[in-house]
Tab-separated table of C-alpha atoms in Angstrom:
chain	number	residue	atom	x	y	z
A	1145	MET	CA	0.000	0.000	0.000
A	1146	PHE	CA	1.381	3.371	-1.003
A	1147	ARG	CA	1.710	6.104	1.578
A	1148	ARG	CA	0.694	9.638	0.529
A	1149	LYS	CA	3.733	11.897	0.603
A	1150	GLU	CA	3.342	15.378	2.051
A	1151	VAL	CA	4.038	18.170	-0.432
A	1152	SER	CA	6.930	20.394	0.661
A	1153	GLY	CA	6.908	24.162	0.147
A	1154	ARG	CA	9.187	24.004	-2.917
A	1155	ASP	CA	7.317	21.006	-4.366
A	1156	PHE	CA	4.078	22.925	-3.867
A	1157	LEU	CA	5.346	25.860	-5.952
A	1158	GLU	CA	6.653	23.585	-8.704
A	1159	LEU	CA	3.442	21.556	-8.823
A	1160	SER	CA	1.352	24.738	-8.851
A	1161	LEU	CA	3.337	26.069	-11.804
A	1162	ALA	CA	2.979	22.744	-13.639
A	1163	LEU	CA	-0.764	22.823	-12.989
A	1164	GLU	CA	-0.974	26.346	-14.456
A	1165	TYR	CA	0.695	25.190	-17.689
A	1166	MET	CA	-1.621	22.161	-17.852
A	1167	ARG	CA	-4.667	24.436	-17.530
A	1168	ARG	CA	-3.373	26.685	-20.316
A	1169	TRP	CA	-2.866	23.668	-22.537
A	1170	ARG	CA	-6.390	22.479	-21.691
A	1171	ASP	CA	-7.768	25.878	-22.768
A	1172	VAL	CA	-5.957	25.481	-26.107
A	1173	LEU	CA	-7.505	22.025	-26.577
A	1174	ASP	CA	-10.980	23.533	-26.148
A	1175	LYS	CA	-10.331	25.791	-29.134
A	1176	GLU	CA	-9.227	22.959	-31.404
A	1177	SER	CA	-11.625	20.807	-33.399
A	1178	ASP	CA	-12.689	17.487	-31.876
A	1179	VAL	CA	-12.399	14.036	-33.446
A	1180	ALA	CA	-15.762	13.070	-34.919
A	1181	PRO	CA	-17.722	10.505	-32.815
A	1182	ASN	CA	-17.454	7.820	-35.534
A	1183	GLU	CA	-13.703	8.294	-35.961
A	1184	THR	CA	-11.041	6.352	-34.152
A	1185	ALA	CA	-8.505	8.449	-32.243
A	1186	GLU	CA	-5.192	8.278	-34.074
A	1187	GLU	CA	-1.688	8.842	-32.881
A	1188	GLY	CA	-1.212	12.507	-31.980
A	1189	VAL	CA	-4.867	12.996	-30.945
A	1190	VAL	CA	-5.107	14.089	-27.311
A	1191	ASP	CA	-7.445	12.273	-24.936
A	1192	VAL	CA	-9.154	15.279	-23.345
A	1193	VAL	CA	-10.851	13.145	-20.715
A	1194	ALA	CA	-7.464	11.839	-19.611
A	1195	VAL	CA	-6.105	15.395	-19.456
A	1196	ASP	CA	-9.032	16.492	-17.267
A	1197	ARG	CA	-8.492	13.472	-15.028
A	1198	PHE	CA	-4.812	14.324	-14.682
A	1199	ILE	CA	-5.585	17.960	-13.823
A	1200	SER	CA	-8.077	16.812	-11.188
A	1201	ARG	CA	-5.435	14.583	-9.619
A	1202	MET	CA	-2.944	17.458	-9.548
A	1203	GLU	CA	-5.535	19.661	-7.836
A	1204	GLU	CA	-6.228	16.916	-5.321
A	1205	ARG	CA	-2.502	16.594	-4.740
A	1206	LEU	CA	-2.363	20.290	-3.900
A	1207	GLN	CA	-5.273	19.717	-1.484
A	1208	THR	CA	-7.267	22.682	-2.748
A	1209	ALA	CA	-11.036	22.856	-2.849
A	1210	LYS	CA	-10.954	24.757	-6.132
A	1211	SER	CA	-7.911	26.172	-7.885
A	1212	ILE	CA	-8.239	28.853	-10.591
A	1213	GLY	CA	-5.626	30.386	-12.860
A	1214	PHE	CA	-5.679	34.079	-13.727
A	1215	SER	CA	-6.696	33.295	-17.312
A	1216	SER	CA	-9.944	31.763	-16.009
A	1217	ALA	CA	-10.949	34.836	-13.997
A	1218	ASP	CA	-14.377	36.251	-14.824
A	1219	ASN	CA	-16.939	38.671	-13.411
A	1220	PRO	CA	-18.560	36.059	-11.109
A	1221	LEU	CA	-15.134	35.458	-9.536
A	1222	LEU	CA	-14.661	39.208	-8.994
A	1223	GLN	CA	-18.072	39.289	-7.316
A	1224	SER	CA	-17.114	36.363	-5.065
A	1225	MET	CA	-13.901	38.182	-4.146
A	1226	GLY	CA	-15.868	41.322	-3.250
A	1227	ILE	CA	-14.371	43.381	-6.087
A	1228	THR	CA	-16.659	45.746	-7.996
A	1229	GLN	CA	-16.239	48.341	-10.727
A	1230	ALA	CA	-16.611	51.770	-9.129
A	1231	GLY	CA	-16.523	53.732	-12.365
A	1232	HIS	CA	-14.299	54.846	-15.224
A	1233	LEU	CA	-11.074	56.731	-15.756
A	1234	ALA	CA	-11.955	59.703	-17.945
A	1235	SER	CA	-9.124	61.262	-19.938
A	1236	LYS	CA	-8.239	64.841	-18.990
A	1237	GLY	CA	-6.542	65.611	-22.278
A	1238	THR	CA	-2.894	65.934	-23.274
A	1239	ASP	CA	-0.242	67.406	-20.985
A	1240	LYS	CA	1.982	69.216	-23.494
A	1241	GLU	CA	4.858	69.656	-21.063
A	1242	LYS	CA	5.009	65.948	-20.237
A	1243	ILE	CA	4.797	65.091	-23.942
A	1244	ARG	CA	7.672	67.457	-24.709
A	1245	HIS	CA	9.745	65.859	-21.962
A	1246	VAL	CA	9.096	62.376	-23.379
A	1247	ARG	CA	10.164	63.434	-26.871
A	1248	GLU	CA	13.327	65.152	-25.715
A	1249	GLN	CA	14.549	62.883	-22.931
A	1250	ASP	CA	17.414	60.693	-24.006
A	1251	ALA	CA	18.011	57.305	-22.420
A	1252	PRO	CA	20.776	54.692	-22.179
A	1253	HIS	CA	20.877	51.423	-24.122
A	1254	GLY	CA	19.754	53.163	-27.307
A	1255	MET	CA	16.185	53.514	-25.990
A	1256	SER	CA	15.458	57.012	-27.296
A	1257	GLN	CA	11.977	58.051	-28.389
A	1258	SER	CA	13.047	58.135	-32.044
A	1259	ASN	CA	14.386	54.588	-31.738
A	1260	LEU	CA	11.038	53.542	-30.274
A	1261	TYR	CA	9.281	54.954	-33.354
A	1262	GLY	CA	11.682	53.001	-35.530
A	1263	THR	CA	11.106	49.743	-33.659
A	1264	LEU	CA	7.328	50.059	-33.900
A	1265	ASN	CA	7.533	50.946	-37.603
A	1266	LEU	CA	9.679	47.861	-38.144
A	1267	LEU	CA	7.040	45.692	-36.481
A	1268	LEU	CA	4.284	47.406	-38.451
A	1269	GLN	CA	5.978	46.883	-41.804
A	1270	HIS	CA	7.586	43.456	-41.385
A	1271	THR	CA	5.279	41.222	-39.324
A	1272	ILE	CA	2.168	39.343	-40.390
A	1273	ALA	CA	-0.075	37.703	-37.781
A	1274	ARG	CA	-1.510	39.882	-35.035
A	1275	SER	CA	-0.905	37.214	-32.419
A	1276	GLU	CA	-0.174	37.583	-28.717
A	1277	ALA	CA	3.492	36.941	-29.510
A	1278	LEU	CA	3.488	40.020	-31.760
A	1279	SER	CA	1.649	42.013	-29.086
A	1280	ARG	CA	4.458	41.243	-26.663
A	1281	LEU	CA	7.024	42.718	-29.048
A	1282	TRP	CA	5.075	45.984	-29.103
A	1283	ILE	CA	4.663	45.940	-25.320
A	1284	ASP	CA	8.337	45.149	-24.782
A	1285	ALA	CA	9.305	48.182	-26.861
A	1286	PHE	CA	7.065	50.561	-24.876
A	1287	LEU	CA	8.065	49.231	-21.455
A	1288	CYS	CA	11.785	49.168	-22.245
A	1289	ARG	CA	11.594	52.817	-23.315
A	1290	VAL	CA	9.916	53.786	-20.026
A	1291	ILE	CA	12.357	51.716	-17.949
A	1292	ALA	CA	15.341	53.345	-19.671
A	1293	MET	CA	13.918	56.822	-18.962
A	1294	THR	CA	13.734	56.231	-15.214
A	1295	ARG	CA	16.925	57.327	-13.489
A	1296	GLY	CA	18.071	58.474	-10.075
A	1297	THR	CA	17.960	56.641	-6.745
A	1298	THR	CA	15.197	54.275	-7.897
A	1299	ARG	CA	15.192	51.602	-10.556
A	1300	LEU	CA	12.476	49.823	-12.504
A	1301	VAL	CA	12.902	46.046	-12.621
A	1302	MET	CA	10.698	44.135	-15.070
A	1303	GLY	CA	9.605	40.531	-14.709
A	1304	MET	CA	8.002	38.619	-17.584
A	1305	GLU	CA	5.783	35.584	-16.992
A	1306	ALA	CA	6.331	35.985	-13.262
A	1307	PHE	CA	4.771	33.164	-11.264
A	1308	ALA	CA	2.423	34.115	-8.430
A	1309	PRO	CA	1.962	31.125	-6.063
A	1310	PRO	CA	-1.742	30.331	-5.467
A	1311	GLU	CA	-3.484	31.819	-2.451
A	1312	ILE	CA	-7.012	31.742	-1.078
A	1313	VAL	CA	-9.162	34.614	-2.379
A	1314	VAL	CA	-12.645	33.272	-1.556
A	1315	GLU	CA	-13.564	31.545	1.719
A	1316	GLN	CA	-17.316	30.952	1.361
A	1317	PRO	CA	-19.370	29.118	0.211
A	1318	ARG	CA	-16.433	27.226	-1.303
A	1319	ARG	CA	-12.788	28.082	-0.902
A	1320	VAL	CA	-11.148	29.306	-4.095
A	1321	GLN	CA	-7.412	29.514	-4.658
A	1322	LEU	CA	-6.044	31.884	-7.315
A	1323	GLY	CA	-2.585	32.128	-8.863
A	1324	GLY	CA	-0.565	31.637	-12.020
A	1325	LEU	CA	1.616	33.556	-14.441
A	1326	LEU	CA	1.605	37.326	-14.856
A	1327	ASP	CA	2.741	38.565	-18.264
A	1328	TYR	CA	4.514	41.675	-16.953
A	1329	VAL	CA	5.288	43.048	-13.511
A	1330	ILE	CA	7.440	46.140	-13.004
A	1331	PHE	CA	8.944	46.822	-9.581
A	1332	LEU	CA	9.778	50.355	-8.473
A	1333	VAL	CA	12.543	49.891	-5.910
A	1334	ASP	CA	15.589	51.644	-4.529
A	1335	GLU	CA	18.752	51.114	-6.531
A	1336	ASP	CA	20.422	48.972	-3.843
A	1337	VAL	CA	17.473	46.522	-3.780
A	1338	ALA	CA	17.284	45.927	-7.541
A	1339	GLY	CA	19.841	43.120	-7.613
A	1340	MET	CA	17.979	41.024	-5.051
A	1341	VAL	CA	14.693	41.453	-6.913
A	1342	MET	CA	16.275	40.485	-10.242
A	1343	THR	CA	17.614	37.183	-8.862
A	1344	SER	CA	14.353	36.106	-7.174
A	1345	LEU	CA	12.773	32.792	-8.207
A	1346	ASN	CA	9.158	33.994	-8.307
A	1347	LEU	CA	6.898	36.954	-7.619
A	1348	ALA	CA	6.394	36.170	-3.925
A	1349	GLU	CA	10.130	35.999	-3.264
A	1350	ALA	CA	10.772	39.167	-5.290
A	1351	ILE	CA	8.197	41.099	-3.246
A	1352	THR	CA	9.645	39.739	-0.001
A	1353	GLN	CA	13.151	40.810	-1.006
A	1354	ALA	CA	11.966	44.269	-2.070
A	1355	LYS	CA	9.939	44.864	1.110
A	1356	ARG	CA	12.976	44.145	3.292
A	1357	ARG	CA	14.471	47.432	2.124
A	1358	GLN	CA	12.357	49.927	0.232
A	1359	MET	CA	9.722	48.981	-2.303
A	1360	HIS	CA	7.733	51.868	-3.750
A	1361	GLY	CA	5.228	49.892	-5.797
A	1362	LEU	CA	4.447	47.364	-8.486
A	1363	PHE	CA	2.855	47.870	-11.916
A	1364	VAL	CA	1.044	44.995	-13.670
A	1365	ALA	CA	0.463	44.613	-17.422
A	1366	GLU	CA	-1.465	41.820	-19.144
A	1367	ALA	CA	-0.838	41.071	-22.841
A	1368	LYS	CA	-3.508	40.022	-25.326
A	1369	SER	CA	-3.660	39.474	-29.064
A	1370	GLN	CA	-4.304	42.469	-31.308
A	1371	GLU	CA	-7.307	40.613	-32.737
A	1372	GLN	CA	-9.094	40.159	-29.394
A	1373	PRO	CA	-11.424	42.676	-27.689
A	1374	LEU	CA	-9.488	43.818	-24.626
A	1375	SER	CA	-12.478	44.601	-22.418
A	1376	ALA	CA	-13.319	40.889	-22.117
A	1377	TYR	CA	-10.138	40.372	-20.079
A	1378	ILE	CA	-10.655	43.060	-17.448
A	1379	PRO	CA	-11.369	40.437	-14.704
A	1380	GLN	CA	-8.029	38.766	-15.421
A	1381	VAL	CA	-5.888	41.864	-15.018
A	1382	VAL	CA	-7.897	43.023	-11.971
A	1383	THR	CA	-7.364	39.711	-10.158
A	1384	GLU	CA	-3.642	39.828	-11.009
A	1385	MET	CA	-3.419	43.340	-9.597
A	1386	PHE	CA	-5.340	42.282	-6.480
A	1387	ILE	CA	-2.917	39.438	-5.710
A	1388	CYS	CA	0.079	41.735	-6.207
A	1389	ALA	CA	-1.325	44.549	-4.070
A	1390	LYS	CA	-2.268	42.139	-1.304
A	1391	ARG	CA	1.230	40.648	-1.231
A	1392	MET	CA	2.780	44.125	-1.170
A	1393	GLY	CA	0.426	45.305	1.567
A	1394	SER	CA	-0.535	48.224	-0.673
A	1395	ARG	CA	-3.951	49.885	-0.737
A	1396	TYR	CA	-3.611	51.033	-4.354
A	1397	ILE	CA	-2.120	49.496	-7.481
A	1398	ARG	CA	-2.100	50.555	-11.116
A	1399	GLY	CA	-1.942	48.360	-14.193
A	1400	ALA	CA	-2.778	47.999	-17.868
A	1401	LEU	CA	-4.460	45.568	-20.222
A	1402	THR	CA	-2.915	45.866	-23.668
A	1403	SER	CA	-2.312	44.465	-27.120
A	1404	GLY	CA	0.630	46.823	-27.604
A	1405	ARG	CA	-1.420	48.964	-29.988
A	1406	GLU	CA	-4.372	49.461	-27.640
A	1407	TRP	CA	-4.038	50.233	-23.933
A	1408	ILE	CA	-6.678	50.106	-21.200
A	1409	PHE	CA	-5.427	51.548	-17.900
A	1410	VAL	CA	-6.769	50.203	-14.607
A	1411	LEU	CA	-6.675	51.503	-11.025
A	1412	LEU	CA	-7.528	49.117	-8.166
A	1413	GLU	CA	-8.238	50.175	-4.586
A	1414	LEU	CA	-8.287	47.437	-1.951
A	1415	ASN	CA	-10.551	47.649	1.069
A	1416	ALA	CA	-8.895	48.512	4.367
A	1417	ASP	CA	-8.990	44.855	5.453
A	1418	LYS	CA	-7.449	43.793	2.096
A	1419	LYS	CA	-10.560	41.711	1.385
A	1420	GLY	CA	-12.203	42.902	-1.808
A	1421	GLY	CA	-12.027	46.333	-3.332
A	1422	GLN	CA	-13.088	48.480	-6.270
A	1423	TYR	CA	-11.560	49.378	-9.610
A	1424	TRP	CA	-11.740	51.977	-12.355
A	1425	ARG	CA	-10.749	51.442	-15.986
A	1426	SER	CA	-10.094	53.935	-18.778
A	1427	ASP	CA	-13.360	54.436	-20.651
A	1428	VAL	CA	-11.723	54.670	-24.098
A	1429	PRO	CA	-8.663	52.549	-24.964
A	1430	ARG	CA	-5.583	54.512	-26.005
A	1431	LYS	CA	-4.682	53.432	-29.540
A	1432	VAL	CA	-1.600	53.699	-31.736
A	1433	LYS	CA	-2.943	54.639	-35.134
A	1434	GLU	CA	-0.949	54.261	-38.337
A	1435	TYR	CA	-0.368	56.170	-41.550
A	1436	ASP	CA	0.084	54.508	-44.929
A	1437	GLU	CA	0.961	56.712	-47.877
A	1438	SER	CA	1.995	53.844	-50.139
A	1439	ASP	CA	-0.076	52.002	-52.708
A	1440	GLU	CA	0.595	48.638	-51.095
A	1441	LEU	CA	-1.141	47.845	-47.826
A	1442	SER	CA	1.172	48.178	-44.783
A	1443	VAL	CA	4.385	48.286	-46.836
A	1444	GLY	CA	4.922	51.975	-46.059
A	1445	ALA	CA	2.854	52.200	-42.875
A	1446	THR	CA	4.232	54.209	-39.944
A	1447	VAL	CA	2.925	54.753	-36.446
A	1448	ASN	CA	1.332	58.008	-35.371
A	1449	GLU	CA	4.152	59.421	-33.250
A	1450	SER	CA	1.795	61.590	-31.188
A	1451	ASP	CA	-0.124	58.483	-30.090
A	1452	VAL	CA	3.149	56.796	-29.112
A	1453	ASP	CA	4.249	59.863	-27.126
A	1454	VAL	CA	1.032	59.959	-25.114
A	1455	ILE	CA	1.177	56.251	-24.212
A	1456	VAL	CA	4.821	56.510	-23.134
A	1457	ALA	CA	4.032	59.597	-21.027
A	1458	ILE	CA	1.082	57.875	-19.324
A	1459	LEU	CA	3.117	54.727	-18.678
A	1460	LYS	CA	5.984	56.739	-17.193
A	1461	ASP	CA	3.622	58.529	-14.789
A	1462	TRP	CA	1.648	55.424	-13.913
A	1463	ILE	CA	4.615	53.152	-13.324
A	1464	THR	CA	6.379	55.671	-11.077
A	1465	ARG	CA	3.106	56.215	-9.169
A	1466	CYS	CA	2.010	52.592	-9.284
A	1467	ALA	CA	1.023	52.408	-5.597
A	1468	GLU	CA	-0.830	55.736	-5.449
A	1469	ASN	CA	-4.389	56.932	-5.930
A	1470	ILE	CA	-5.307	59.327	-8.753
A	1471	THR	CA	-4.034	62.871	-8.144
A	1472	ASP	CA	-4.948	66.273	-9.577
A	1473	ASP	CA	-2.072	66.234	-12.071
A	1474	ASP	CA	-2.925	62.747	-13.386
A	1475	TRP	CA	-3.878	61.898	-16.969
A	1476	PHE	CA	-7.309	60.721	-15.797
A	1477	ARG	CA	-10.047	61.688	-13.373
A	1478	LEU	CA	-12.323	59.277	-11.541
A	1479	VAL	CA	-15.903	59.131	-12.803
A	1480	SER	CA	-18.576	57.125	-10.974
């Protein structure tokens, strides 16, 4: 008779990460066509029932009542977590001084504003499918520009596909555990803490290391394909922001849901007891439009540089104020 082995802390994290990848694969299988009922499964055809059985056994192994990945978050989950939409973020217009600063500020590593235009034009003119992989290239370009612009006693440290270990977010009527991979997290920390954050194994450890010294905040960004409607994924980015803010012990956190060409900005305020909260999202997505003066579609297309400037300026402000509420000099105002 086999004895059940207790799962250690490290094994728990590894198994949780494996379970997250299995769930993502299962979501992909749902989108693929099934074998017809009168056909015999051939080599290479996945037995979905077996996959579901394996996932169930992994969840049982983790001894969780119900385990959910961020990609499965929806409005009913937000309701169960006590998180509601309080209103919208209405744009206050363009701050010409901040835009001028973005255009003129140089940066190390070749990340000038003109080089950003060039990178985006390259992607616009030489890529085909508007997949999530392409979206990440656009997002990488924007975030790297903002990171390079930030100098002084603080440093921005970016994590990609950072793993957030599962934690209980709903107690009743059934306990729900939430965790998984976050596409982008950007830490705002003192310069002498950056090294410890950069060598951390996962999000929880990175936050712990940063909080030992001085951690000013954390910005979250979720990537989606340029062919998908962004608004459908608001629950996902909100739950990611909630987990991050709760781990930081922060009342406020800012984030974005983006395809690289469209950006929805989100502000989350946690309740005083860190159970539940309310969020605001930008009412109109910021978009990077394009110009095409050639006769052939997209061959001579270029990005609208003014759109790029505004997004960089907003990102710079929001990332450096990622743990703060909206202020009078913000790009948005809160509307109920």
